[in-house]
Amino acid sequence: MSGGNGPLLAQPLRPPSAGRIAAYLGLFVLGAVVGAAGALVQPAWFPGGLLLALAAEAGLCLGAARALRSRAAAAAAGGGWTLAVILLTTSRPEGDFLFAASGGSYLFLLGGIALAVICATLSPGGQPGGGSARLGK
């Protein structure tokens, strides 16, 4: 598929629209909310809470990628999740902490980061131009 100005891959990149940027920011915030909620749910009902928290993250990332037809949408949601969870791992000066040193907490942290990467990498991205044909034909 070639456009009038040369091959499709040689076309200059266009900046995303304001609506798409707002959608990515919203998904980032929603990912942070899902991460904070998962941090509270996963130790409460182990192992069901852990599975529920990880399923919520995977659903958010895959749903974002399908809704916006973009892998960047899954990465935005996963990035918000990761940032929120990493910030929640720090302990406070008073000695309070949210994550105990247990296997479930480590599975939540590492499994959630792995899920975010997997969803952002393997989620279906849209083809430029909307066609279903391969780019080289």
mmCIF file of N, CA and C in Angstrom:
data_model
loop_
_atom_site.group_PDB
_atom_site.id
_atom_site.type_symbol
_atom_site.label_atom_id
_atom_site.label_comp_id
_atom_site.label_asym_id
_atom_site.label_seq_id
_atom_site.Cartn_x
_atom_site.Cartn_y
_atom_site.Cartn_z
ATOM 1 N N MET A 1 0.832 -1.172 0.000
ATOM 2 C CA MET A 1 0.000 0.000 0.000
ATOM 3 C C MET A 1 0.877 1.235 0.000
ATOM 4 N N SER A 2 0.855 1.980 -1.025
ATOM 5 C CA SER A 2 1.626 3.204 -1.088
ATOM 6 C C SER A 2 0.679 4.367 -1.248
ATOM 7 N N GLY A 3 0.976 5.428 -0.531
ATOM 8 C CA GLY A 3 0.199 6.648 -0.692
ATOM 9 C C GLY A 3 0.742 7.437 -1.867
ATOM 10 N N GLY A 4 0.218 8.577 -2.108
ATOM 11 C CA GLY A 4 0.666 9.417 -3.195
ATOM 12 C C GLY A 4 2.038 9.997 -2.945
ATOM 13 N N ASN A 5 2.493 10.038 -1.712
ATOM 14 C CA ASN A 5 3.773 10.650 -1.389
ATOM 15 C C ASN A 5 4.858 9.637 -1.082
ATOM 16 N N GLY A 6 4.688 8.384 -1.416
ATOM 17 C CA GLY A 6 5.698 7.373 -1.146
ATOM 18 C C GLY A 6 5.146 6.281 -0.252
ATOM 19 N N PRO A 7 6.024 5.374 0.151
ATOM 20 C CA PRO A 7 5.575 4.268 1.000
ATOM 21 C C PRO A 7 5.002 4.765 2.327
ATOM 22 N N LEU A 8 4.092 3.977 2.864
ATOM 23 C CA LEU A 8 3.408 4.359 4.095
ATOM 24 C C LEU A 8 4.364 4.485 5.267
ATOM 25 N N LEU A 9 5.353 3.610 5.349
ATOM 26 C CA LEU A 9 6.291 3.660 6.461
ATOM 27 C C LEU A 9 7.241 4.849 6.373
ATOM 28 N N ALA A 10 7.353 5.474 5.203
ATOM 29 C CA ALA A 10 8.233 6.623 5.045
ATOM 30 C C ALA A 10 7.516 7.940 5.322
ATOM 31 N N GLN A 11 6.240 7.880 5.645
ATOM 32 C CA GLN A 11 5.479 9.099 5.924
ATOM 33 C C GLN A 11 5.885 9.675 7.271
ATOM 34 N N PRO A 12 5.893 10.998 7.413
ATOM 35 C CA PRO A 12 6.243 11.587 8.716
ATOM 36 C C PRO A 12 5.162 11.295 9.755
ATOM 37 N N LEU A 13 5.597 11.221 11.007
ATOM 38 C CA LEU A 13 4.659 10.967 12.096
ATOM 39 C C LEU A 13 3.844 12.218 12.384
ATOM 40 N N ARG A 14 2.572 12.016 12.646
ATOM 41 C CA ARG A 14 1.701 13.133 13.025
ATOM 42 C C ARG A 14 1.509 13.080 14.528
ATOM 43 N N PRO A 15 1.481 14.241 15.176
ATOM 44 C CA PRO A 15 1.222 14.219 16.625
ATOM 45 C C PRO A 15 -0.208 13.757 16.895
ATOM 46 N N PRO A 16 -0.430 13.104 18.031
ATOM 47 C CA PRO A 16 -1.785 12.643 18.348
ATOM 48 C C PRO A 16 -2.716 13.826 18.595
ATOM 49 N N SER A 17 -3.985 13.592 18.363
ATOM 50 C CA SER A 17 -4.978 14.643 18.577
ATOM 51 C C SER A 17 -5.166 14.903 20.070
ATOM 52 N N ALA A 18 -5.795 16.019 20.378
ATOM 53 C CA ALA A 18 -6.030 16.382 21.778
ATOM 54 C C ALA A 18 -6.945 15.368 22.459
ATOM 55 N N GLY A 19 -7.913 14.842 21.733
ATOM 56 C CA GLY A 19 -8.809 13.839 22.298
ATOM 57 C C GLY A 19 -8.082 12.550 22.642
ATOM 58 N N ARG A 20 -7.157 12.149 21.783
ATOM 59 C CA ARG A 20 -6.391 10.928 22.045
ATOM 60 C C ARG A 20 -5.457 11.122 23.234
ATOM 61 N N ILE A 21 -4.849 12.294 23.348
ATOM 62 C CA ILE A 21 -3.988 12.581 24.501
ATOM 63 C C ILE A 21 -4.809 12.557 25.787
ATOM 64 N N ALA A 22 -6.004 13.130 25.752
ATOM 65 C CA ALA A 22 -6.877 13.110 26.930
ATOM 66 C C ALA A 22 -7.277 11.680 27.284
ATOM 67 N N ALA A 23 -7.521 10.857 26.269
ATOM 68 C CA ALA A 23 -7.873 9.458 26.529
ATOM 69 C C ALA A 23 -6.708 8.713 27.169
ATOM 70 N N TYR A 24 -5.482 8.953 26.700
ATOM 71 C CA TYR A 24 -4.313 8.314 27.292
ATOM 72 C C TYR A 24 -4.110 8.759 28.737
ATOM 73 N N LEU A 25 -4.294 10.038 29.006
ATOM 74 C CA LEU A 25 -4.173 10.529 30.389
ATOM 75 C C LEU A 25 -5.252 9.922 31.283
ATOM 76 N N GLY A 26 -6.469 9.813 30.763
ATOM 77 C CA GLY A 26 -7.538 9.179 31.523
ATOM 78 C C GLY A 26 -7.242 7.720 31.811
ATOM 79 N N LEU A 27 -6.676 7.008 30.839
ATOM 80 C CA LEU A 27 -6.314 5.607 31.055
ATOM 81 C C LEU A 27 -5.171 5.478 32.053
ATOM 82 N N PHE A 28 -4.250 6.438 32.047
ATOM 83 C CA PHE A 28 -3.163 6.439 33.021
ATOM 84 C C PHE A 28 -3.721 6.571 34.437
ATOM 85 N N VAL A 29 -4.657 7.503 34.623
ATOM 86 C CA VAL A 29 -5.272 7.705 35.942
ATOM 87 C C VAL A 29 -6.106 6.485 36.325
ATOM 88 N N LEU A 30 -6.843 5.920 35.374
ATOM 89 C CA LEU A 30 -7.644 4.728 35.656
ATOM 90 C C LEU A 30 -6.749 3.546 36.022
ATOM 91 N N GLY A 31 -5.599 3.432 35.376
ATOM 92 C CA GLY A 31 -4.644 2.389 35.739
ATOM 93 C C GLY A 31 -4.134 2.561 37.157
ATOM 94 N N ALA A 32 -3.896 3.822 37.557
ATOM 95 C CA ALA A 32 -3.449 4.089 38.931
ATOM 96 C C ALA A 32 -4.530 3.714 39.935
ATOM 97 N N VAL A 33 -5.778 3.992 39.611
ATOM 98 C CA VAL A 33 -6.892 3.646 40.508
ATOM 99 C C VAL A 33 -7.021 2.121 40.629
ATOM 100 N N VAL A 34 -6.911 1.423 39.514
ATOM 101 C CA VAL A 34 -6.997 -0.043 39.540
ATOM 102 C C VAL A 34 -5.824 -0.631 40.330
ATOM 103 N N GLY A 35 -4.644 -0.038 40.203
ATOM 104 C CA GLY A 35 -3.490 -0.503 40.967
ATOM 105 C C GLY A 35 -3.669 -0.303 42.459
ATOM 106 N N ALA A 36 -4.187 0.863 42.850
ATOM 107 C CA ALA A 36 -4.411 1.126 44.276
ATOM 108 C C ALA A 36 -5.495 0.206 44.834
ATOM 109 N N ALA A 37 -6.556 -0.007 44.069
ATOM 110 C CA ALA A 37 -7.616 -0.906 44.523
ATOM 111 C C ALA A 37 -7.106 -2.344 44.618
ATOM 112 N N GLY A 38 -6.297 -2.751 43.659
ATOM 113 C CA GLY A 38 -5.736 -4.097 43.694
ATOM 114 C C GLY A 38 -4.791 -4.296 44.862
ATOM 115 N N ALA A 39 -4.060 -3.238 45.225
ATOM 116 C CA ALA A 39 -3.156 -3.338 46.372
ATOM 117 C C ALA A 39 -3.925 -3.568 47.661
ATOM 118 N N LEU A 40 -5.144 -3.069 47.737
ATOM 119 C CA LEU A 40 -5.969 -3.269 48.927
ATOM 120 C C LEU A 40 -6.717 -4.597 48.901
ATOM 121 N N VAL A 41 -7.091 -5.066 47.711
ATOM 122 C CA VAL A 41 -7.895 -6.279 47.593
ATOM 123 C C VAL A 41 -7.043 -7.540 47.672
ATOM 124 N N GLN A 42 -5.841 -7.494 47.086
ATOM 125 C CA GLN A 42 -5.074 -8.740 46.954
ATOM 126 C C GLN A 42 -4.703 -9.384 48.279
ATOM 127 N N PRO A 43 -4.387 -8.657 49.366
ATOM 128 C CA PRO A 43 -4.086 -9.392 50.603
ATOM 129 C C PRO A 43 -5.334 -9.777 51.389
ATOM 130 N N ALA A 44 -6.464 -9.188 51.057
ATOM 131 C CA ALA A 44 -7.674 -9.411 51.848
ATOM 132 C C ALA A 44 -8.249 -10.809 51.637
ATOM 133 N N TRP A 45 -8.283 -11.275 50.412
ATOM 134 C CA TRP A 45 -8.897 -12.569 50.111
ATOM 135 C C TRP A 45 -7.921 -13.435 49.333
ATOM 136 N N PHE A 46 -6.792 -13.734 49.918
ATOM 137 C CA PHE A 46 -5.793 -14.513 49.199
ATOM 138 C C PHE A 46 -6.277 -15.934 49.001
ATOM 139 N N PRO A 47 -6.152 -16.550 47.873
ATOM 140 C CA PRO A 47 -5.582 -16.124 46.614
ATOM 141 C C PRO A 47 -6.583 -15.497 45.657
ATOM 142 N N GLY A 48 -7.864 -15.516 46.026
ATOM 143 C CA GLY A 48 -8.882 -14.956 45.137
ATOM 144 C C GLY A 48 -8.701 -13.465 44.892
ATOM 145 N N GLY A 49 -8.304 -12.726 45.918
ATOM 146 C CA GLY A 49 -8.092 -11.297 45.757
ATOM 147 C C GLY A 49 -6.939 -10.993 44.819
ATOM 148 N N LEU A 50 -5.900 -11.803 44.885
ATOM 149 C CA LEU A 50 -4.759 -11.633 43.984
ATOM 150 C C LEU A 50 -5.181 -11.868 42.544
ATOM 151 N N LEU A 51 -5.922 -12.936 42.317
ATOM 152 C CA LEU A 51 -6.397 -13.229 40.954
ATOM 153 C C LEU A 51 -7.347 -12.151 40.459
ATOM 154 N N LEU A 52 -8.206 -11.656 41.340
ATOM 155 C CA LEU A 52 -9.134 -10.594 40.960
ATOM 156 C C LEU A 52 -8.391 -9.310 40.604
ATOM 157 N N ALA A 53 -7.378 -8.952 41.391
ATOM 158 C CA ALA A 53 -6.615 -7.734 41.129
ATOM 159 C C ALA A 53 -5.848 -7.828 39.818
ATOM 160 N N LEU A 54 -5.241 -8.972 39.559
ATOM 161 C CA LEU A 54 -4.498 -9.137 38.307
ATOM 162 C C LEU A 54 -5.430 -9.226 37.104
ATOM 163 N N ALA A 55 -6.594 -9.837 37.275
ATOM 164 C CA ALA A 55 -7.572 -9.886 36.184
ATOM 165 C C ALA A 55 -8.110 -8.493 35.864
ATOM 166 N N ALA A 56 -8.278 -7.659 36.882
ATOM 167 C CA ALA A 56 -8.743 -6.291 36.644
ATOM 168 C C ALA A 56 -7.710 -5.507 35.846
ATOM 169 N N GLU A 57 -6.448 -5.696 36.163
ATOM 170 C CA GLU A 57 -5.413 -4.987 35.406
ATOM 171 C C GLU A 57 -5.349 -5.474 33.962
ATOM 172 N N ALA A 58 -5.396 -6.779 33.773
ATOM 173 C CA ALA A 58 -5.350 -7.326 32.413
ATOM 174 C C ALA A 58 -6.562 -6.869 31.610
ATOM 175 N N GLY A 59 -7.733 -6.863 32.240
ATOM 176 C CA GLY A 59 -8.935 -6.401 31.549
ATOM 177 C C GLY A 59 -8.850 -4.941 31.169
ATOM 178 N N LEU A 60 -8.301 -4.119 32.067
ATOM 179 C CA LEU A 60 -8.148 -2.698 31.757
ATOM 180 C C LEU A 60 -7.187 -2.498 30.595
ATOM 181 N N CYS A 61 -6.041 -3.163 30.628
ATOM 182 C CA CYS A 61 -5.058 -2.978 29.557
ATOM 183 C C CYS A 61 -5.575 -3.481 28.211
ATOM 184 N N LEU A 62 -6.156 -4.662 28.191
ATOM 185 C CA LEU A 62 -6.682 -5.187 26.927
ATOM 186 C C LEU A 62 -7.889 -4.397 26.432
ATOM 187 N N GLY A 63 -8.752 -3.988 27.352
ATOM 188 C CA GLY A 63 -9.898 -3.176 26.962
ATOM 189 C C GLY A 63 -9.487 -1.827 26.409
ATOM 190 N N ALA A 64 -8.462 -1.227 27.000
ATOM 191 C CA ALA A 64 -7.966 0.058 26.501
ATOM 192 C C ALA A 64 -7.385 -0.092 25.102
ATOM 193 N N ALA A 65 -6.632 -1.175 24.888
ATOM 194 C CA ALA A 65 -6.033 -1.396 23.569
ATOM 195 C C ALA A 65 -7.102 -1.625 22.509
ATOM 196 N N ARG A 66 -8.133 -2.364 22.851
ATOM 197 C CA ARG A 66 -9.205 -2.607 21.880
ATOM 198 C C ARG A 66 -10.060 -1.367 21.639
ATOM 199 N N ALA A 67 -10.310 -0.610 22.689
ATOM 200 C CA ALA A 67 -11.167 0.573 22.541
ATOM 201 C C ALA A 67 -10.510 1.648 21.679
ATOM 202 N N LEU A 68 -9.218 1.861 21.874
ATOM 203 C CA LEU A 68 -8.528 2.896 21.112
ATOM 204 C C LEU A 68 -7.752 2.339 19.924
ATOM 205 N N ARG A 69 -7.790 1.009 19.750
ATOM 206 C CA ARG A 69 -7.060 0.334 18.665
ATOM 207 C C ARG A 69 -5.599 0.759 18.640
ATOM 208 N N SER A 70 -4.987 0.714 19.835
ATOM 209 C CA SER A 70 -3.617 1.177 19.962
ATOM 210 C C SER A 70 -2.928 0.448 21.104
ATOM 211 N N ARG A 71 -1.698 0.036 20.867
ATOM 212 C CA ARG A 71 -0.919 -0.571 21.938
ATOM 213 C C ARG A 71 -0.514 0.466 22.969
ATOM 214 N N ALA A 72 -0.423 1.724 22.539
ATOM 215 C CA ALA A 72 -0.060 2.798 23.471
ATOM 216 C C ALA A 72 -1.122 2.966 24.553
ATOM 217 N N ALA A 73 -2.368 2.666 24.249
ATOM 218 C CA ALA A 73 -3.435 2.762 25.250
ATOM 219 C C ALA A 73 -3.212 1.727 26.357
ATOM 220 N N ALA A 74 -2.822 0.512 25.976
ATOM 221 C CA ALA A 74 -2.517 -0.512 26.975
ATOM 222 C C ALA A 74 -1.289 -0.120 27.787
ATOM 223 N N ALA A 75 -0.315 0.493 27.131
ATOM 224 C CA ALA A 75 0.887 0.932 27.841
ATOM 225 C C ALA A 75 0.573 2.069 28.807
ATOM 226 N N ALA A 76 -0.330 2.959 28.438
ATOM 227 C CA ALA A 76 -0.712 4.060 29.331
ATOM 228 C C ALA A 76 -1.404 3.523 30.583
ATOM 229 N N ALA A 77 -2.333 2.590 30.412
ATOM 230 C CA ALA A 77 -3.019 2.007 31.564
ATOM 231 C C ALA A 77 -2.042 1.211 32.431
ATOM 232 N N GLY A 78 -1.174 0.445 31.807
ATOM 233 C CA GLY A 78 -0.181 -0.318 32.557
ATOM 234 C C GLY A 78 0.831 0.579 33.251
ATOM 235 N N GLY A 79 1.173 1.690 32.630
ATOM 236 C CA GLY A 79 2.092 2.638 33.255
ATOM 237 C C GLY A 79 1.499 3.276 34.500
ATOM 238 N N GLY A 80 0.219 3.634 34.434
ATOM 239 C CA GLY A 80 -0.452 4.182 35.616
ATOM 240 C C GLY A 80 -0.523 3.161 36.734
ATOM 241 N N TRP A 81 -0.814 1.920 36.380
ATOM 242 C CA TRP A 81 -0.872 0.844 37.377
ATOM 243 C C TRP A 81 0.490 0.674 38.037
ATOM 244 N N THR A 82 1.532 0.607 37.216
ATOM 245 C CA THR A 82 2.875 0.377 37.739
ATOM 246 C C THR A 82 3.321 1.522 38.648
ATOM 247 N N LEU A 83 3.096 2.749 38.227
ATOM 248 C CA LEU A 83 3.501 3.889 39.040
ATOM 249 C C LEU A 83 2.790 3.890 40.390
ATOM 250 N N ALA A 84 1.488 3.632 40.382
ATOM 251 C CA ALA A 84 0.737 3.629 41.641
ATOM 252 C C ALA A 84 1.227 2.532 42.570
ATOM 253 N N VAL A 85 1.454 1.347 42.051
ATOM 254 C CA VAL A 85 1.869 0.228 42.892
ATOM 255 C C VAL A 85 3.282 0.451 43.420
ATOM 256 N N ILE A 86 4.173 0.965 42.593
ATOM 257 C CA ILE A 86 5.544 1.225 43.053
ATOM 258 C C ILE A 86 5.530 2.291 44.143
ATOM 259 N N LEU A 87 4.724 3.329 43.975
ATOM 260 C CA LEU A 87 4.639 4.362 45.007
ATOM 261 C C LEU A 87 4.031 3.830 46.298
ATOM 262 N N LEU A 88 3.148 2.854 46.206
ATOM 263 C CA LEU A 88 2.530 2.278 47.406
ATOM 264 C C LEU A 88 3.439 1.298 48.137
ATOM 265 N N THR A 89 4.552 0.895 47.532
ATOM 266 C CA THR A 89 5.450 -0.037 48.205
ATOM 267 C C THR A 89 6.331 0.650 49.247
ATOM 268 N N THR A 90 6.461 1.952 49.174
ATOM 269 C CA THR A 90 7.321 2.644 50.137
ATOM 270 C C THR A 90 6.654 2.678 51.503
ATOM 271 N N SER A 91 7.470 2.604 52.541
ATOM 272 C CA SER A 91 6.924 2.671 53.894
ATOM 273 C C SER A 91 6.953 4.119 54.374
ATOM 274 N N ARG A 92 6.108 4.421 55.285
ATOM 275 C CA ARG A 92 6.018 5.769 55.840
ATOM 276 C C ARG A 92 6.980 5.918 57.013
ATOM 277 N N PRO A 93 7.304 7.155 57.395
ATOM 278 C CA PRO A 93 8.216 7.355 58.528
ATOM 279 C C PRO A 93 7.688 6.759 59.834
ATOM 280 N N GLU A 94 6.371 6.643 59.955
ATOM 281 C CA GLU A 94 5.788 6.078 61.173
ATOM 282 C C GLU A 94 5.940 4.560 61.232
ATOM 283 N N GLY A 95 6.387 3.965 60.133
ATOM 284 C CA GLY A 95 6.539 2.517 60.102
ATOM 285 C C GLY A 95 5.388 1.805 59.421
ATOM 286 N N ASP A 96 4.382 2.533 58.956
ATOM 287 C CA ASP A 96 3.246 1.908 58.273
ATOM 288 C C ASP A 96 3.675 1.444 56.879
ATOM 289 N N PHE A 97 3.065 0.366 56.427
ATOM 290 C CA PHE A 97 3.319 -0.111 55.069
ATOM 291 C C PHE A 97 2.068 -0.797 54.555
ATOM 292 N N LEU A 98 1.974 -0.888 53.234
ATOM 293 C CA LEU A 98 0.808 -1.496 52.616
ATOM 294 C C LEU A 98 1.087 -2.930 52.175
ATOM 295 N N PHE A 99 2.305 -3.192 51.733
ATOM 296 C CA PHE A 99 2.652 -4.523 51.255
ATOM 297 C C PHE A 99 3.504 -5.244 52.287
ATOM 298 N N ALA A 100 3.070 -6.411 52.694
ATOM 299 C CA ALA A 100 3.859 -7.241 53.601
ATOM 300 C C ALA A 100 4.883 -8.021 52.779
ATOM 301 N N ALA A 101 5.911 -8.490 53.418
ATOM 302 C CA ALA A 101 6.929 -9.290 52.735
ATOM 303 C C ALA A 101 6.429 -10.724 52.632
ATOM 304 N N SER A 102 5.506 -10.941 51.719
ATOM 305 C CA SER A 102 4.936 -12.271 51.530
ATOM 306 C C SER A 102 4.924 -12.614 50.046
ATOM 307 N N GLY A 103 4.688 -13.870 49.766
ATOM 308 C CA GLY A 103 4.661 -14.319 48.376
ATOM 309 C C GLY A 103 3.553 -13.681 47.563
ATOM 310 N N GLY A 104 2.400 -13.454 48.191
ATOM 311 C CA GLY A 104 1.291 -12.836 47.473
ATOM 312 C C GLY A 104 1.603 -11.421 47.025
ATOM 313 N N SER A 105 2.282 -10.663 47.868
ATOM 314 C CA SER A 105 2.650 -9.296 47.499
ATOM 315 C C SER A 105 3.635 -9.278 46.347
ATOM 316 N N TYR A 106 4.600 -10.192 46.401
ATOM 317 C CA TYR A 106 5.570 -10.254 45.312
ATOM 318 C C TYR A 106 4.930 -10.726 44.011
ATOM 319 N N LEU A 107 4.004 -11.669 44.108
ATOM 320 C CA LEU A 107 3.277 -12.095 42.906
ATOM 321 C C LEU A 107 2.457 -10.948 42.330
ATOM 322 N N PHE A 108 1.851 -10.145 43.199
ATOM 323 C CA PHE A 108 1.072 -9.004 42.735
ATOM 324 C C PHE A 108 1.969 -7.986 42.036
ATOM 325 N N LEU A 109 3.095 -7.652 42.652
ATOM 326 C CA LEU A 109 3.992 -6.649 42.073
ATOM 327 C C LEU A 109 4.604 -7.123 40.760
ATOM 328 N N LEU A 110 5.264 -8.257 40.800
ATOM 329 C CA LEU A 110 5.966 -8.735 39.610
ATOM 330 C C LEU A 110 5.014 -9.277 38.555
ATOM 331 N N GLY A 111 3.974 -9.969 38.991
ATOM 332 C CA GLY A 111 2.993 -10.470 38.030
ATOM 333 C C GLY A 111 2.228 -9.358 37.344
ATOM 334 N N GLY A 112 1.923 -8.297 38.097
ATOM 335 C CA GLY A 112 1.218 -7.169 37.493
ATOM 336 C C GLY A 112 2.060 -6.425 36.490
ATOM 337 N N ILE A 113 3.345 -6.248 36.788
ATOM 338 C CA ILE A 113 4.232 -5.592 35.830
ATOM 339 C C ILE A 113 4.386 -6.460 34.582
ATOM 340 N N ALA A 114 4.535 -7.764 34.781
ATOM 341 C CA ALA A 114 4.638 -8.677 33.633
ATOM 342 C C ALA A 114 3.359 -8.665 32.803
ATOM 343 N N LEU A 115 2.208 -8.639 33.465
ATOM 344 C CA LEU A 115 0.937 -8.569 32.735
ATOM 345 C C LEU A 115 0.825 -7.284 31.924
ATOM 346 N N ALA A 116 1.247 -6.157 32.494
ATOM 347 C CA ALA A 116 1.182 -4.889 31.767
ATOM 348 C C ALA A 116 2.056 -4.938 30.517
ATOM 349 N N VAL A 117 3.242 -5.503 30.640
ATOM 350 C CA VAL A 117 4.137 -5.603 29.475
ATOM 351 C C VAL A 117 3.564 -6.556 28.434
ATOM 352 N N ILE A 118 3.034 -7.683 28.880
ATOM 353 C CA ILE A 118 2.467 -8.652 27.947
ATOM 354 C C ILE A 118 1.268 -8.063 27.220
ATOM 355 N N CYS A 119 0.388 -7.393 27.950
ATOM 356 C CA CYS A 119 -0.802 -6.818 27.320
ATOM 357 C C CYS A 119 -0.435 -5.712 26.335
ATOM 358 N N ALA A 120 0.550 -4.887 26.688
ATOM 359 C CA ALA A 120 0.947 -3.806 25.788
ATOM 360 C C ALA A 120 1.676 -4.344 24.562
ATOM 361 N N THR A 121 2.349 -5.476 24.709
ATOM 362 C CA THR A 121 3.096 -6.028 23.582
ATOM 363 C C THR A 121 2.212 -6.849 22.656
ATOM 364 N N LEU A 122 1.354 -7.675 23.215
ATOM 365 C CA LEU A 122 0.583 -8.610 22.401
ATOM 366 C C LEU A 122 -0.823 -8.144 22.042
ATOM 367 N N SER A 123 -1.249 -6.998 22.556
ATOM 368 C CA SER A 123 -2.606 -6.550 22.244
ATOM 369 C C SER A 123 -2.686 -6.152 20.779
ATOM 370 N N PRO A 124 -3.854 -6.345 20.178
ATOM 371 C CA PRO A 124 -3.981 -6.039 18.757
ATOM 372 C C PRO A 124 -3.950 -4.536 18.518
ATOM 373 N N GLY A 125 -3.035 -4.102 17.703
ATOM 374 C CA GLY A 125 -2.955 -2.693 17.331
ATOM 375 C C GLY A 125 -3.600 -2.499 15.970
ATOM 376 N N GLY A 126 -4.103 -1.332 15.723
ATOM 377 C CA GLY A 126 -4.741 -1.048 14.443
ATOM 378 C C GLY A 126 -3.710 -0.844 13.352
ATOM 379 N N GLN A 127 -4.078 -1.183 12.131
ATOM 380 C CA GLN A 127 -3.219 -0.955 10.983
ATOM 381 C C GLN A 127 -3.354 0.488 10.533
ATOM 382 N N PRO A 128 -2.271 1.103 10.071
ATOM 383 C CA PRO A 128 -2.402 2.435 9.512
ATOM 384 C C PRO A 128 -3.303 2.410 8.301
ATOM 385 N N GLY A 129 -4.203 3.322 8.206
ATOM 386 C CA GLY A 129 -5.120 3.367 7.077
ATOM 387 C C GLY A 129 -6.347 2.525 7.271
ATOM 388 N N GLY A 130 -6.394 1.705 8.304
ATOM 389 C CA GLY A 130 -7.587 0.933 8.613
ATOM 390 C C GLY A 130 -7.772 -0.335 7.805
ATOM 391 N N GLY A 131 -6.887 -0.627 6.838
ATOM 392 C CA GLY A 131 -7.048 -1.819 6.037
ATOM 393 C C GLY A 131 -6.620 -3.067 6.786
ATOM 394 N N SER A 132 -7.149 -4.203 6.365
ATOM 395 C CA SER A 132 -6.781 -5.440 7.041
ATOM 396 C C SER A 132 -5.672 -6.158 6.291
ATOM 397 N N ALA A 133 -5.250 -5.638 5.144
ATOM 398 C CA ALA A 133 -4.196 -6.258 4.370
ATOM 399 C C ALA A 133 -2.833 -5.965 4.972
ATOM 400 N N ARG A 134 -1.855 -6.774 4.602
ATOM 401 C CA ARG A 134 -0.507 -6.517 5.075
ATOM 402 C C ARG A 134 0.012 -5.251 4.431
ATOM 403 N N LEU A 135 0.965 -4.606 5.084
ATOM 404 C CA LEU A 135 1.483 -3.339 4.590
ATOM 405 C C LEU A 135 2.250 -3.483 3.278
ATOM 406 N N GLY A 136 2.930 -4.588 3.067
ATOM 407 C CA GLY A 136 3.760 -4.753 1.882
ATOM 408 C C GLY A 136 2.996 -5.070 0.625
ATOM 409 N N LYS A 137 1.719 -5.309 0.671
ATOM 410 C CA LYS A 137 0.960 -5.725 -0.535
ATOM 411 C C LYS A 137 0.077 -4.630 -1.017
#
